[in-house]
Every structure is written in structure tokens, then in C-alpha cells.
Amino acid sequence: GDGDGVLRRELELDEVDDREEREDENDAFSSDYTNELTETRALIQELLTEHQETDPLVAQIQMPLSGKYVGESAEDDDGDQPVSTHLTFDTGGGIEGWGYDDVDGPYVIKEGRWSTREGKLGGGRVAWIEKYDDGFEVALRGQIRDDGVIRAMWASDRGISGSVELVLNELADGEEPRNMKRNMGGPQ
């Protein structure tokens, strides 16, 4: 009779309720990540503008070194792990690269930007998005210290966030070693 149809509809509605409850739990993560992603993309735009306003010669002098950076990623879930990132900085303010996280595997860098402030060594900033082969992504924002070390905060769309310090480990082919604490006073 029709009683079966009514019962079936009620069970389907229960399943929908369950699914919505599960999605609500994930929303706490995704809304945090959405904010992080929004702020990272805003910084990417800001860096683009900042770079365009920087004297090209200054930008060239202060451009971060391309190469392999290594460090420890400190995670808020206590999952500290070694990371290595191959970064290529270009004079147009772009960053391309790829990396490997000991736990989460390989990733590529998307939408990478860097910028520097005129007359100020260090104080350079970076922002990029990491897309992992595993299907998740990480938004990263950081600063370049005077010694060339990149200190960054990051957040993943899996609800985990943390910080990382990346130290240049080996120069990219054709990259000349440069002293990061350069004298801006011109020829000696």
C-alpha cells in the first residue's frame, strides 16, 4: 500500500539530514579556509601592484634567490614534518615551483607572487597556493627575512594550519650566489 512510500520518503529525508549535519562540521574548516584563501588572493593582488610600482632595477637587485628551499613545517595538529620546495622567482614578480611534503606528498605552486619594498632589504613578501596531487590545497603567506629565509603561515582546505621556515638549500642552475645583506650605496 501507500504506507511503504511514506516510510521510504521519511528515511530519505533522514539521510539528507545526516548529510547536512556532516557538511556543517566541514563548514567550520571550509569557512576558515575560505577566509585564508581570500586573504591570500588579496595579498597576491597587493604584491602584484607593489611589484609594478617598484623600480625594476631595485626589484632585480632584491629578487629572492631561486633554488631548493628546505624546512620544517609546524602544524597545529602536532604533525611537524620536513618539506622541500623548489622556487623560481622571476623579475616580473612571479613565483613558480613545486615541492614535496614528507607526509602529504608532491604539490605544485599556483598563483605565486613576490614583492619587495624599495630601499628595504628583507621585508619582501610572498604568497602562493599549493595544489597537492592528493587533491587538497594550501594557501601560504610569508615574509622574506634579511638573510633570505622565508617565514610563512599557511592553512589547508582540510582545516589544518601552521607555519614554516624555508631556508635556501641549493641554488638553481645558473643562479649566482649573492650576499643577502647587500650594500645599496652603488659602486665602491
XYZ file of N, CA and C in Angstrom:
564
model
N 0.810 -1.195 0.000
C 0.000 0.000 0.000
C 0.844 1.246 0.000
N 0.189 2.387 0.295
C 0.866 3.695 0.224
C 1.734 3.953 1.457
N 1.488 3.201 2.543
C 2.264 3.369 3.776
C 3.758 3.186 3.531
N 4.139 2.240 2.671
C 5.543 1.987 2.345
C 6.183 3.222 1.724
N 5.502 3.856 0.800
C 6.000 5.044 0.115
C 6.288 6.166 1.095
N 5.391 6.377 2.070
C 5.561 7.434 3.071
C 6.812 7.152 3.915
N 6.940 5.881 4.363
C 8.078 5.487 5.186
C 9.388 5.700 4.420
N 9.386 5.281 3.147
C 10.590 5.417 2.334
C 10.998 6.894 2.230
N 9.997 7.776 2.009
C 10.302 9.208 1.907
C 10.884 9.734 3.209
N 10.359 9.282 4.334
C 10.874 9.743 5.629
C 12.323 9.299 5.816
N 12.645 8.052 5.422
C 14.013 7.567 5.527
C 14.948 8.397 4.648
N 14.504 8.722 3.422
C 15.321 9.548 2.536
C 15.583 10.911 3.162
N 14.566 11.494 3.791
C 14.735 12.796 4.444
C 15.730 12.698 5.590
N 15.674 11.585 6.360
C 16.643 11.378 7.438
C 18.065 11.369 6.891
N 18.257 10.667 5.768
C 19.592 10.601 5.159
C 20.071 11.993 4.766
N 19.175 12.798 4.214
C 19.526 14.172 3.822
C 19.951 14.956 5.067
N 19.185 14.801 6.186
C 19.536 15.482 7.439
C 20.939 15.090 7.895
N 21.232 13.783 7.870
C 22.558 13.295 8.279
C 23.646 13.945 7.444
N 23.419 13.971 6.134
C 24.417 14.517 5.222
C 24.645 16.007 5.535
N 23.555 16.734 5.791
C 23.692 18.167 6.083
C 24.452 18.385 7.384
N 24.208 17.509 8.386
C 24.950 17.637 9.646
C 26.441 17.441 9.418
N 26.795 16.434 8.613
C 28.211 16.191 8.317
C 28.818 17.386 7.584
N 28.066 17.956 6.640
C 28.575 19.106 5.896
C 28.788 20.293 6.833
N 27.917 20.451 7.842
C 28.080 21.553 8.805
C 29.410 21.444 9.539
N 29.772 20.209 9.931
C 31.061 20.027 10.622
C 32.212 20.468 9.722
N 32.122 20.130 8.431
C 33.182 20.527 7.499
C 33.162 22.018 7.201
N 32.006 22.636 7.339
C 31.893 24.069 7.054
C 32.795 24.899 7.939
N 32.965 24.483 9.187
C 33.845 25.229 10.097
C 35.244 25.307 9.483
N 35.708 24.180 8.930
C 37.008 24.159 8.252
C 36.957 25.015 7.001
N 35.953 24.737 6.149
C 35.965 25.369 4.833
C 35.786 26.876 4.948
N 35.037 27.355 5.950
C 34.877 28.811 6.060
C 36.189 29.445 6.517
N 36.916 28.781 7.434
C 38.247 29.261 7.816
C 39.141 29.310 6.594
N 39.118 28.227 5.824
C 39.991 28.156 4.662
C 39.570 29.190 3.622
N 38.256 29.358 3.460
C 37.766 30.359 2.501
C 38.308 31.734 2.868
N 38.317 32.059 4.169
C 38.888 33.337 4.624
C 40.369 33.414 4.304
N 41.102 32.339 4.615
C 42.546 32.300 4.344
C 42.817 32.478 2.854
N 42.037 31.774 2.043
C 42.217 31.826 0.599
C 41.925 33.238 0.098
N 40.869 33.849 0.619
C 40.505 35.224 0.238
C 41.639 36.175 0.601
N 42.170 36.036 1.829
C 43.257 36.922 2.273
C 44.534 36.674 1.475
N 44.801 35.410 1.146
C 45.991 35.081 0.356
C 45.862 35.677 -1.041
N 44.673 35.519 -1.652
C 44.476 36.077 -3.004
C 44.540 37.606 -2.964
N 44.069 38.222 -1.878
C 44.153 39.686 -1.738
C 45.621 40.099 -1.658
N 46.421 39.333 -0.904
C 47.846 39.630 -0.788
C 48.537 39.431 -2.146
N 48.145 38.394 -2.878
C 48.713 38.148 -4.211
C 48.491 39.378 -5.093
N 47.271 39.948 -5.034
C 46.964 41.165 -5.803
C 47.796 42.351 -5.328
N 47.900 42.483 -4.002
C 48.664 43.579 -3.396
C 50.140 43.496 -3.814
N 50.691 42.287 -3.813
C 52.090 42.095 -4.192
C 52.307 42.429 -5.664
N 51.317 42.082 -6.486
C 51.396 42.393 -7.910
C 51.484 43.908 -8.098
N 50.593 44.634 -7.430
C 50.573 46.100 -7.509
C 51.873 46.682 -6.975
N 52.297 46.192 -5.804
C 53.519 46.681 -5.166
C 54.712 46.474 -6.100
N 54.748 45.305 -6.742
C 55.860 44.989 -7.632
C 55.878 45.926 -8.842
N 54.695 46.209 -9.374
C 54.605 47.086 -10.543
C 55.075 48.503 -10.205
N 54.948 48.894 -8.926
C 55.345 50.244 -8.522
C 56.816 50.313 -8.107
N 57.485 49.160 -8.071
C 58.884 49.123 -7.655
C 59.784 49.361 -8.859
N 60.814 50.161 -8.668
C 61.821 50.382 -9.710
C 62.349 49.020 -10.163
N 62.304 48.743 -11.477
C 62.724 47.419 -11.973
C 64.148 47.041 -11.558
N 65.038 48.033 -11.486
C 66.417 47.744 -11.087
C 66.452 47.279 -9.631
N 65.719 47.984 -8.779
C 65.642 47.604 -7.358
C 65.063 46.195 -7.235
N 64.009 45.945 -7.987
C 63.366 44.622 -7.945
C 64.361 43.537 -8.359
N 65.161 43.838 -9.390
C 66.127 42.856 -9.872
C 67.196 42.589 -8.818
N 67.669 43.659 -8.171
C 68.701 43.528 -7.136
C 68.161 42.747 -5.938
N 66.914 43.017 -5.583
C 66.356 42.441 -4.361
C 65.562 41.163 -4.602
N 65.547 40.702 -5.840
C 64.798 39.490 -6.137
C 65.354 38.321 -5.320
N 64.470 37.568 -4.677
C 64.945 36.414 -3.890
C 65.657 35.402 -4.787
N 66.518 34.603 -4.176
C 67.273 33.601 -4.923
C 66.383 32.401 -5.255
N 66.481 31.952 -6.503
C 65.755 30.750 -6.915
C 66.570 29.522 -6.524
N 65.877 28.459 -6.185
C 66.563 27.228 -5.834
C 65.695 26.343 -4.973
N 66.349 25.390 -4.343
C 65.642 24.446 -3.476
C 65.687 24.969 -2.044
N 64.512 25.143 -1.466
C 64.384 25.584 -0.077
C 63.925 24.399 0.759
N 64.485 24.259 1.948
C 64.057 23.174 2.832
C 63.700 23.742 4.198
N 62.872 23.012 4.910
C 62.499 23.464 6.247
C 61.597 22.480 6.941
N 61.158 22.902 8.118
C 60.217 22.120 8.916
C 58.892 22.856 8.905
N 57.854 22.124 8.644
C 56.519 22.685 8.703
C 55.945 22.355 10.079
N 55.595 23.393 10.857
C 54.979 23.177 12.176
C 53.470 23.235 11.995
N 52.792 22.169 12.386
C 51.352 22.076 12.147
C 50.582 22.116 13.455
N 49.388 22.705 13.392
C 48.615 22.829 14.631
C 48.075 21.490 15.123
N 48.194 20.439 14.301
C 47.769 19.115 14.792
C 48.984 18.303 15.253
N 50.072 19.003 15.578
C 51.316 18.401 16.055
C 52.023 17.536 15.013
N 51.628 17.667 13.758
C 52.262 16.863 12.723
C 53.409 17.591 12.062
N 54.443 17.960 12.818
C 55.584 18.657 12.219
C 56.251 17.731 11.206
N 56.567 18.273 10.044
C 57.152 17.429 9.009
C 58.114 18.197 8.116
N 59.163 17.481 7.633
C 60.125 18.112 6.721
C 59.464 18.435 5.378
N 59.826 19.581 4.802
C 59.329 19.951 3.486
C 60.494 20.436 2.624
N 60.384 20.235 1.330
C 61.340 20.851 0.414
C 60.549 21.464 -0.732
N 60.944 22.674 -1.119
C 60.225 23.433 -2.127
C 61.212 24.004 -3.133
N 60.967 23.769 -4.401
C 61.796 24.351 -5.460
C 61.096 25.614 -5.946
N 61.715 26.769 -5.709
C 61.098 28.044 -6.055
C 61.881 28.734 -7.158
N 61.163 29.251 -8.148
C 61.766 30.065 -9.195
C 61.107 31.434 -9.151
N 61.900 32.447 -8.786
C 61.416 33.825 -8.734
C 61.732 34.485 -10.069
N 60.775 35.233 -10.631
C 61.088 35.946 -11.873
C 60.997 37.454 -11.658
N 61.635 38.187 -12.580
C 61.730 39.646 -12.408
C 60.363 40.321 -12.499
N 59.377 39.617 -13.058
C 58.029 40.173 -13.132
C 57.249 40.031 -11.833
N 57.882 39.448 -10.808
C 57.200 39.311 -9.521
C 56.470 37.987 -9.349
N 56.678 37.076 -10.292
C 56.009 35.777 -10.196
C 56.867 34.748 -9.477
N 56.221 33.734 -8.927
C 56.926 32.590 -8.336
C 56.316 31.337 -8.940
N 57.177 30.484 -9.458
C 56.716 29.170 -9.894
C 57.451 28.137 -9.075
N 56.885 26.942 -8.995
C 57.621 25.930 -8.261
C 56.819 24.699 -7.973
N 57.470 23.817 -7.264
C 56.880 22.547 -6.870
C 57.597 22.105 -5.605
N 57.011 21.165 -4.935
C 57.644 20.725 -3.703
C 57.182 19.363 -3.277
N 57.711 18.986 -2.121
C 57.388 17.678 -1.580
C 57.302 17.779 -0.068
N 56.199 17.281 0.454
C 55.973 17.252 1.883
C 56.090 15.784 2.290
N 56.900 15.480 3.312
C 57.177 14.092 3.687
C 55.922 13.272 3.978
N 54.876 13.943 4.463
C 53.648 13.208 4.785
C 52.622 13.329 3.663
N 52.452 14.534 3.143
C 51.353 14.787 2.195
C 51.732 14.627 0.728
N 53.028 14.418 0.453
C 53.435 14.127 -0.919
C 53.706 15.365 -1.758
N 53.698 15.175 -3.101
C 54.087 16.247 -4.018
C 52.990 17.297 -4.232
N 53.426 18.517 -4.560
C 52.494 19.599 -4.869
C 53.135 20.559 -5.870
N 52.288 21.356 -6.510
C 52.780 22.429 -7.378
C 52.294 23.762 -6.827
N 53.062 24.804 -7.120
C 52.722 26.157 -6.659
C 51.961 26.879 -7.758
N 50.822 27.462 -7.375
C 49.973 28.216 -8.297
C 49.885 29.660 -7.810
N 49.715 30.583 -8.744
C 49.432 31.991 -8.418
C 50.501 32.621 -7.525
N 51.741 32.138 -7.633
C 52.791 32.647 -6.751
C 53.217 34.068 -7.087
N 53.380 34.909 -6.050
C 53.842 36.289 -6.233
C 54.841 36.633 -5.145
N 55.793 37.504 -5.506
C 56.702 38.065 -4.507
C 56.803 39.560 -4.760
N 57.172 40.275 -3.720
C 57.414 41.697 -3.874
C 58.403 42.144 -2.821
N 59.001 43.299 -3.062
C 59.974 43.843 -2.133
C 59.668 45.316 -1.943
N 60.146 45.873 -0.862
C 59.927 47.300 -0.653
C 61.186 48.051 -1.016
N 61.011 49.124 -1.735
C 62.161 49.881 -2.199
C 63.034 50.345 -1.040
N 64.353 50.199 -1.219
C 65.287 50.690 -0.219
C 65.293 49.882 1.060
N 64.583 48.764 1.062
C 64.499 47.987 2.293
C 64.824 46.534 1.975
N 65.985 46.080 2.435
C 66.323 44.671 2.238
C 65.549 43.863 3.259
N 65.186 42.700 2.887
C 64.262 41.978 3.749
C 62.946 42.713 3.622
N 61.960 42.290 4.373
C 60.672 42.951 4.241
C 60.002 42.581 2.932
N 60.656 41.720 2.142
C 59.986 41.203 0.966
C 58.876 40.264 1.415
N 57.874 40.108 0.571
C 56.761 39.235 0.952
C 56.441 38.264 -0.178
N 55.864 37.136 0.195
C 55.476 36.110 -0.769
C 54.065 35.617 -0.460
N 53.415 35.101 -1.489
C 52.111 34.453 -1.315
C 51.939 33.465 -2.457
N 51.403 32.293 -2.128
C 51.109 31.323 -3.183
C 50.108 30.305 -2.683
N 49.637 29.492 -3.622
C 48.703 28.408 -3.311
C 49.357 27.110 -3.766
N 49.364 26.115 -2.877
C 49.933 24.808 -3.196
C 48.796 23.844 -3.519
N 48.886 23.210 -4.683
C 47.901 22.179 -5.061
C 48.583 20.825 -4.967
N 48.076 19.987 -4.064
C 48.668 18.667 -3.824
C 48.086 17.626 -4.768
N 48.936 16.679 -5.162
C 48.482 15.560 -6.000
C 47.329 14.818 -5.316
N 47.326 14.860 -3.991
C 46.276 14.205 -3.194
C 44.911 14.862 -3.333
N 44.870 16.053 -3.957
C 43.571 16.684 -4.189
C 43.200 17.792 -3.218
N 44.115 18.188 -2.338
C 43.776 19.309 -1.467
C 44.701 20.483 -1.751
N 44.393 21.637 -1.152
C 45.246 22.797 -1.388
C 45.561 23.551 -0.111
N 46.635 24.323 -0.190
C 47.151 25.090 0.939
C 47.374 26.518 0.464
N 46.936 27.488 1.265
C 47.199 28.902 0.976
C 48.313 29.354 1.909
N 49.328 30.005 1.348
C 50.501 30.398 2.121
C 50.798 31.885 1.941
N 51.127 32.546 3.064
C 51.552 33.949 3.046
C 52.789 34.076 3.907
N 53.810 34.783 3.402
C 55.035 34.845 4.183
C 55.856 36.098 3.949
N 56.944 36.173 4.710
C 57.891 37.276 4.619
C 59.268 36.716 4.339
N 60.069 37.523 3.636
C 61.451 37.145 3.375
C 62.318 37.954 4.322
N 63.050 37.263 5.185
C 63.924 37.966 6.135
C 65.162 38.483 5.416
N 65.936 39.339 6.103
C 67.169 39.889 5.534
C 68.134 38.800 5.084
N 68.132 37.669 5.793
C 69.070 36.589 5.443
C 68.514 35.664 4.351
N 67.354 36.034 3.780
C 66.787 35.247 2.682
C 65.881 34.116 3.114
N 65.771 33.890 4.432
C 64.882 32.830 4.930
C 63.433 33.284 4.757
N 62.585 32.379 4.282
C 61.164 32.678 4.117
C 60.410 32.120 5.324
N 59.751 33.004 6.067
C 58.900 32.575 7.195
C 57.461 32.772 6.777
N 56.662 31.722 6.874
C 55.302 31.811 6.350
C 54.283 31.128 7.252
N 53.057 31.602 7.134
C 51.898 30.973 7.768
C 51.095 30.333 6.635
N 50.488 29.190 6.919
C 49.702 28.535 5.885
C 48.459 27.899 6.482
N 47.492 27.627 5.628
C 46.269 26.934 6.036
C 45.829 26.039 4.886
N 45.335 24.855 5.237
C 44.886 23.926 4.199
C 43.366 23.834 4.208
N 42.823 23.382 3.069
C 41.368 23.244 2.997
C 40.900 21.996 3.752
N 41.845 21.323 4.438
C 41.461 20.201 5.306
C 41.343 20.658 6.763
N 41.439 21.974 6.967
C 41.236 22.512 8.312
C 42.479 22.516 9.180
N 43.635 22.259 8.577
C 44.887 22.284 9.338
C 45.655 23.537 8.949
N 46.321 24.155 9.921
C 47.141 25.318 9.595
C 48.430 25.245 10.392
N 49.354 26.134 10.059
C 50.626 26.123 10.762
C 51.579 27.138 10.175
N 52.855 26.904 10.405
C 53.881 27.825 9.919
C 55.042 27.012 9.362
N 55.872 27.687 8.592
C 57.031 27.015 8.010
C 58.167 28.026 7.875
N 59.389 27.560 8.049
C 60.581 28.348 7.759
C 61.332 27.647 6.656
N 61.528 28.341 5.542
C 62.206 27.755 4.391
C 63.571 28.403 4.215
N 64.606 27.577 4.199
C 65.979 28.050 4.065
C 66.524 27.563 2.729
N 67.210 28.464 1.998
C 67.789 28.075 0.711
C 68.826 26.985 0.945
N 68.638 25.861 0.271
C 69.491 24.696 0.464
C 70.453 24.525 -0.707
N 69.944 24.715 -1.924
C 70.851 24.709 -3.073
C 70.329 25.658 -4.137
N 71.262 26.381 -4.776
C 70.897 27.359 -5.797
C 70.436 26.657 -7.070
N 69.491 27.300 -7.740
C 69.050 26.800 -9.044
C 70.198 26.928 -10.038
N 70.191 26.097 -11.074
C 71.219 26.181 -12.125
C 71.274 27.598 -12.671
N 72.495 28.112 -12.793
C 72.665 29.437 -13.385
C 72.427 30.579 -12.419
N 72.012 30.276 -11.195
C 71.779 31.335 -10.197
C 73.102 31.651 -9.513
N 73.475 32.916 -9.491
C 74.718 33.329 -8.838
C 74.476 33.534 -7.354
N 75.368 32.998 -6.509
C 75.197 33.289 -5.073
C 75.344 34.785 -4.852
N 74.495 35.326 -3.994
C 74.580 36.753 -3.702
C 74.546 36.926 -2.200
N 75.224 37.944 -1.733
C 75.161 38.252 -0.315
C 73.834 38.956 -0.060
N 73.008 38.396 0.821
C 71.690 38.975 1.051
C 71.760 40.357 1.706
N 72.802 40.583 2.507
C 72.910 41.899 3.148
C 73.748 42.814 2.238
N 73.159 43.125 1.078
C 73.894 43.888 0.074
C 73.979 45.369 0.428
N 75.021 45.994 -0.056
C 75.188 47.421 0.126
C 74.427 48.129 -0.994
N 73.467 48.965 -0.620
C 72.665 49.643 -1.631
C 73.328 50.951 -2.086
N 74.558 51.201 -1.649
C 75.183 52.505 -1.908
C 75.794 52.660 -3.283
N 75.626 51.687 -4.159
C 76.157 51.838 -5.507
C 77.611 51.393 -5.577
N 78.276 51.697 -6.707
C 79.662 51.218 -6.909
C 80.611 51.758 -5.841
N 81.574 50.927 -5.472
C 82.547 51.339 -4.435
C 83.788 51.900 -5.082
